[in-house]
Coordinates of C-alpha atoms in Angstrom, one line a residue:
Chain K
M1451 CA -69.4 -47.3 121.6
S1452 CA -71.9 -46.8 118.8
L1453 CA -73.3 -50.3 119.0
F1454 CA -74.7 -49.5 122.4
N1455 CA -76.4 -46.5 120.8
V1456 CA -78.2 -49.0 118.6
F1457 CA -79.9 -50.4 121.7
H1458 CA -81.2 -47.0 122.6
I1459 CA -82.4 -46.3 119.0
A1460 CA -84.1 -49.7 118.6
S1461 CA -85.8 -49.5 122.0
S1462 CA -87.0 -46.0 121.4
A1463 CA -88.6 -47.2 118.2
M1464 CA -90.1 -50.2 120.0
S1465 CA -91.8 -48.1 122.6
A1466 CA -93.0 -45.6 120.0
Q1467 CA -94.6 -48.3 117.9
S1468 CA -96.2 -49.9 121.0
Q1469 CA -97.7 -46.5 121.9
R1470 CA -99.0 -46.3 118.4
L1471 CA -100.5 -49.8 118.8
N1472 CA -102.1 -48.6 122.0
V1473 CA -103.8 -45.8 120.2
V1474 CA -105.0 -48.1 117.4
A1475 CA -106.5 -50.4 120.1
S1476 CA -108.3 -47.4 121.7
N1477 CA -109.7 -46.4 118.3
I1478 CA -110.9 -49.9 117.4
A1479 CA -112.4 -50.4 120.9
N1480 CA -114.3 -47.1 120.7
A1481 CA -115.5 -47.4 117.1
E1482 CA -119.1 -47.2 118.3
S1483 CA -118.8 -45.0 121.4
T1484 CA -121.3 -42.2 121.2
D1485 CA -120.4 -40.8 124.6
S1486 CA -117.1 -40.0 126.4
A1487 CA -115.8 -38.0 129.4
N1488 CA -116.5 -34.7 127.6
G1489 CA -120.0 -35.6 126.7
K1490 CA -119.3 -35.9 123.0
A1491 CA -118.8 -38.9 120.7
Y1492 CA -115.3 -40.5 120.7
R1493 CA -112.8 -38.9 118.2
A1494 CA -110.2 -41.1 116.5
R1495 CA -106.7 -40.5 117.7
Q1496 CA -103.4 -40.6 115.9
V1497 CA -99.8 -40.5 117.1
E1498 CA -97.4 -38.0 115.7
L1499 CA -93.9 -39.5 115.5
M1500 CA -90.8 -37.4 115.8
A1501 CA -87.1 -38.2 115.2
T1502 CA -84.9 -37.4 118.3
D1503 CA -81.3 -36.6 117.7
L1504 CA -79.0 -38.7 119.8
G1505 CA -76.0 -36.4 119.6
K1506 CA -73.0 -36.4 117.2
S1507 CA -72.9 -40.1 116.8
G1508 CA -75.2 -39.7 113.9
G1509 CA -78.0 -41.8 115.4
A1510 CA -81.6 -40.7 115.8
G1511 CA -84.2 -42.4 117.9
V1512 CA -87.9 -41.8 117.5
K1513 CA -90.6 -40.7 120.0
V1514 CA -94.3 -40.0 120.1
A1515 CA -94.4 -36.1 120.0
R1516 CA -98.1 -36.0 120.8
V1517 CA -101.4 -37.8 120.3
I1518 CA -103.8 -35.8 118.1
E1519 CA -107.5 -36.2 117.6
G1520 CA -108.9 -36.4 114.1
S1521 CA -110.8 -33.3 113.1
D1522 CA -113.1 -34.8 110.5
A1523 CA -116.7 -35.1 111.6
G1524 CA -118.1 -38.5 112.4
R1525 CA -121.0 -39.9 110.4
Q1526 CA -124.5 -39.1 111.4
V1527 CA -126.9 -42.0 112.0
Y1528 CA -130.7 -41.4 112.2
N1529 CA -131.9 -42.9 115.4
P1530 CA -134.4 -40.7 117.3
A1531 CA -134.8 -43.2 120.1
H1532 CA -131.1 -43.0 121.0
P1533 CA -130.4 -41.1 124.3
K1534 CA -127.7 -39.0 122.4
A1535 CA -129.9 -38.1 119.5
D1536 CA -130.1 -34.4 118.7
E1537 CA -133.3 -32.5 118.0
K1538 CA -133.4 -33.8 114.4
G1539 CA -133.0 -37.4 115.6
Y1540 CA -129.4 -37.8 114.4
V1541 CA -126.7 -39.4 116.5
T1542 CA -123.0 -38.5 115.8
M1543 CA -120.9 -41.6 115.6
P1544 CA -117.1 -41.6 116.1
N1545 CA -114.9 -40.8 113.1
V1546 CA -113.0 -44.1 113.4
N1547 CA -112.2 -45.9 110.1
V1548 CA -111.7 -49.5 111.2
V1549 CA -110.0 -50.5 107.9
E1550 CA -107.5 -47.8 108.3
E1551 CA -106.9 -48.8 111.9
M1552 CA -106.2 -52.4 110.9
V1553 CA -103.6 -51.2 108.4
N1554 CA -102.0 -49.0 111.2
M1555 CA -102.0 -52.1 113.4
L1556 CA -100.2 -54.2 110.8
S1557 CA -97.7 -51.4 110.1
A1558 CA -97.0 -50.9 113.8
S1559 CA -96.5 -54.6 114.6
K1560 CA -94.2 -55.0 111.6
A1561 CA -92.1 -52.0 112.6
Y1562 CA -91.9 -53.4 116.1
Q1563 CA -90.6 -56.7 114.8
T1564 CA -88.1 -55.1 112.6
N1565 CA -86.7 -53.1 115.5
V1566 CA -86.5 -56.2 117.6
D1567 CA -84.4 -57.8 114.8
T1568 CA -82.1 -54.7 114.9
L1569 CA -81.7 -55.1 118.6
N1570 CA -80.8 -58.8 118.3
A1571 CA -78.3 -58.1 115.5
A1572 CA -76.6 -55.5 117.6
K1573 CA -76.5 -57.9 120.6
S1574 CA -74.9 -60.7 118.6
M1575 CA -72.4 -58.3 117.1
L1576 CA -71.4 -57.1 120.6
N1577 CA -71.2 -60.8 121.7
H1578 CA -68.8 -61.6 118.8
T1579 CA -66.7 -58.5 119.7
L1580 CA -66.3 -59.9 123.2
T1581 CA -64.6 -63.0 121.7
I1582 CA -61.7 -61.0 120.3
G1583 CA -58.5 -62.4 121.6
Q1584 CA -59.9 -65.6 123.0
Chain O
M1473 CA -45.7 -50.4 121.9
T1474 CA -46.6 -48.1 119.0
R1475 CA -45.6 -50.8 116.5
L1476 CA -48.2 -53.2 118.0
D1477 CA -50.8 -50.5 117.9
E1478 CA -50.1 -49.7 114.3
A1479 CA -50.5 -53.3 113.3
L1480 CA -54.0 -53.4 114.7
R1481 CA -55.0 -49.8 113.9
F1482 CA -56.4 -50.5 110.5
H1483 CA -58.9 -53.1 111.6
E1484 CA -59.7 -51.3 114.8
T1485 CA -60.6 -48.2 112.8
A1486 CA -62.7 -50.3 110.4
L1487 CA -64.6 -51.8 113.4
R1488 CA -65.2 -48.4 114.9
L1489 CA -66.5 -47.0 111.7
R1490 CA -68.7 -50.0 111.0
S1491 CA -70.3 -49.7 114.4
Q1492 CA -71.0 -46.0 113.8
R1493 CA -72.6 -46.9 110.5
Q1494 CA -74.6 -49.5 112.2
A1495 CA -76.1 -46.8 114.5
V1496 CA -77.0 -44.7 111.4
L1497 CA -78.7 -47.6 109.7
A1498 CA -80.6 -48.5 112.9
S1499 CA -81.8 -44.9 113.1
N1500 CA -83.2 -45.2 109.5
I1501 CA -85.0 -48.4 110.4
A1502 CA -86.3 -46.9 113.7
N1503 CA -87.6 -43.8 111.8
A1504 CA -89.3 -45.7 109.0
D1505 CA -92.7 -44.2 109.9
T1506 CA -91.6 -40.7 111.0
P1507 CA -92.9 -37.9 108.7
H1508 CA -90.3 -35.8 107.0
Y1509 CA -87.4 -38.0 108.2
K1510 CA -84.7 -38.2 105.5
A1511 CA -82.8 -41.5 105.3
R1512 CA -79.0 -41.1 106.0
D1513 CA -76.0 -43.1 105.3
M1514 CA -72.2 -43.0 106.0
D1515 CA -69.7 -43.1 103.1
F1516 CA -67.6 -45.9 104.6
S1517 CA -64.6 -45.8 102.2
R1518 CA -64.3 -42.0 102.6
A1519 CA -64.5 -42.3 106.3
M1520 CA -61.8 -45.0 106.3
K1521 CA -59.5 -42.8 104.2
M1522 CA -60.0 -39.8 106.4
A1523 CA -59.4 -41.8 109.6
M1524 CA -56.3 -43.7 108.3
S1525 CA -54.7 -40.5 106.8
G1526 CA -54.4 -39.4 110.4
S1527 CA -56.4 -36.2 110.1
G1528 CA -57.5 -36.5 113.7
M1529 CA -61.1 -37.3 114.6
S1530 CA -63.2 -37.7 111.5
N1531 CA -65.8 -35.1 111.3
S1532 CA -69.1 -37.1 111.5
Q1533 CA -71.1 -34.2 110.0
T1534 CA -69.4 -34.5 106.6
I1535 CA -69.4 -38.3 106.6
V1536 CA -73.0 -39.0 107.5
Q1537 CA -75.1 -37.5 104.8
E1538 CA -78.6 -37.9 103.3
R1539 CA -79.1 -40.8 101.1
V1540 CA -79.7 -39.5 97.5
Q1541 CA -79.5 -42.5 95.2
G1542 CA -82.6 -44.5 94.5
V1543 CA -84.7 -42.6 97.0
T1544 CA -88.4 -42.3 96.6
Q1545 CA -90.2 -39.8 98.8
H1546 CA -93.4 -40.9 100.4
R1547 CA -96.4 -38.6 100.8
D1548 CA -95.5 -37.6 104.4
G1549 CA -91.9 -36.6 103.4
N1550 CA -90.3 -39.8 104.7
T1551 CA -87.6 -41.2 102.4
V1552 CA -86.8 -44.5 104.2
N1553 CA -87.0 -47.7 102.2
V1554 CA -87.2 -50.3 104.9
D1555 CA -86.2 -53.2 102.7
Q1556 CA -83.1 -51.4 101.5
E1557 CA -82.2 -50.4 105.0
R1558 CA -82.5 -53.9 106.3
A1559 CA -80.3 -55.2 103.5
E1560 CA -77.7 -52.5 104.2
F1561 CA -77.9 -53.3 108.0
T1562 CA -77.3 -57.0 107.4
D1563 CA -74.5 -56.3 105.0
N1564 CA -72.8 -53.9 107.5
A1565 CA -73.3 -56.5 110.3
L1566 CA -71.6 -59.1 108.2
R1567 CA -68.7 -56.9 107.4
Y1568 CA -68.3 -56.0 111.1
E1569 CA -68.2 -59.8 111.9
A1570 CA -65.5 -60.1 109.2
G1571 CA -63.5 -57.3 110.8
V1572 CA -63.8 -59.1 114.2
R1573 CA -62.4 -62.3 112.6
M1574 CA -59.6 -60.4 111.0
V1575 CA -58.6 -58.7 114.3
N1576 CA -58.7 -62.1 115.9
S1577 CA -56.4 -63.7 113.4
Q1578 CA -54.0 -60.7 113.5
I1579 CA -53.8 -61.0 117.3
K1580 CA -53.2 -64.8 116.9
G1581 CA -50.4 -64.0 114.4
L1582 CA -48.8 -61.5 116.8
L1583 CA -49.1 -64.0 119.7
S1584 CA -47.5 -66.8 117.7
V1585 CA -44.6 -64.5 116.8
L1586 CA -44.2 -63.4 120.4
Q1587 CA -44.2 -67.0 121.6
G1588 CA -41.5 -67.9 119.0

């Protein structure tokens, strides 16, 4: 029954948005990280969302296709005493735009709430359906 | 038993189509941030006509189509207006509940007739 599909659709969106929030949290936490596992400064990450077809019922869930790293260069700060300073004394900082990340965070949490409402509405519709004939 | 089935068929079809439409609207809400996702909707009155005219299983490919009215495309190719989708979702949920009430009252009517 299509209403059970709504559970799958809404829960796929909830998990995609919480992964997005995860990535936002990583970016904000590492906004000043000049070092990482590969020896370079942290690069801001973004999620790529993709619609997943749920068959001929006409419903489409959503999933995180992949996590991509931003390609724009981080800003350079002059600090010759820093251990990661290059030969000219500049340190490469991460390319994290904290304002943009805050907007992403608000958008992800609002989308998560909206999908929780969708789930609750489907649940109450199914509950009412169960009362048919009683 | 076919007479009893016929009596309930209209509302049963309406409930089935409403729940299909609910899934489509939920997909739109779920994909509100997906790039290049086009908002879809189901033409309910056409679907009801097709289902009641007895033309077998309604072909969902022709019924669920891209939404074209009042659609603004965002920079990433997404056309979902979340407020509009939420309003349609609530509207459809209300009509589903109305359908459930009507099925209930029809069944009660049938029962009262059966019990004399």
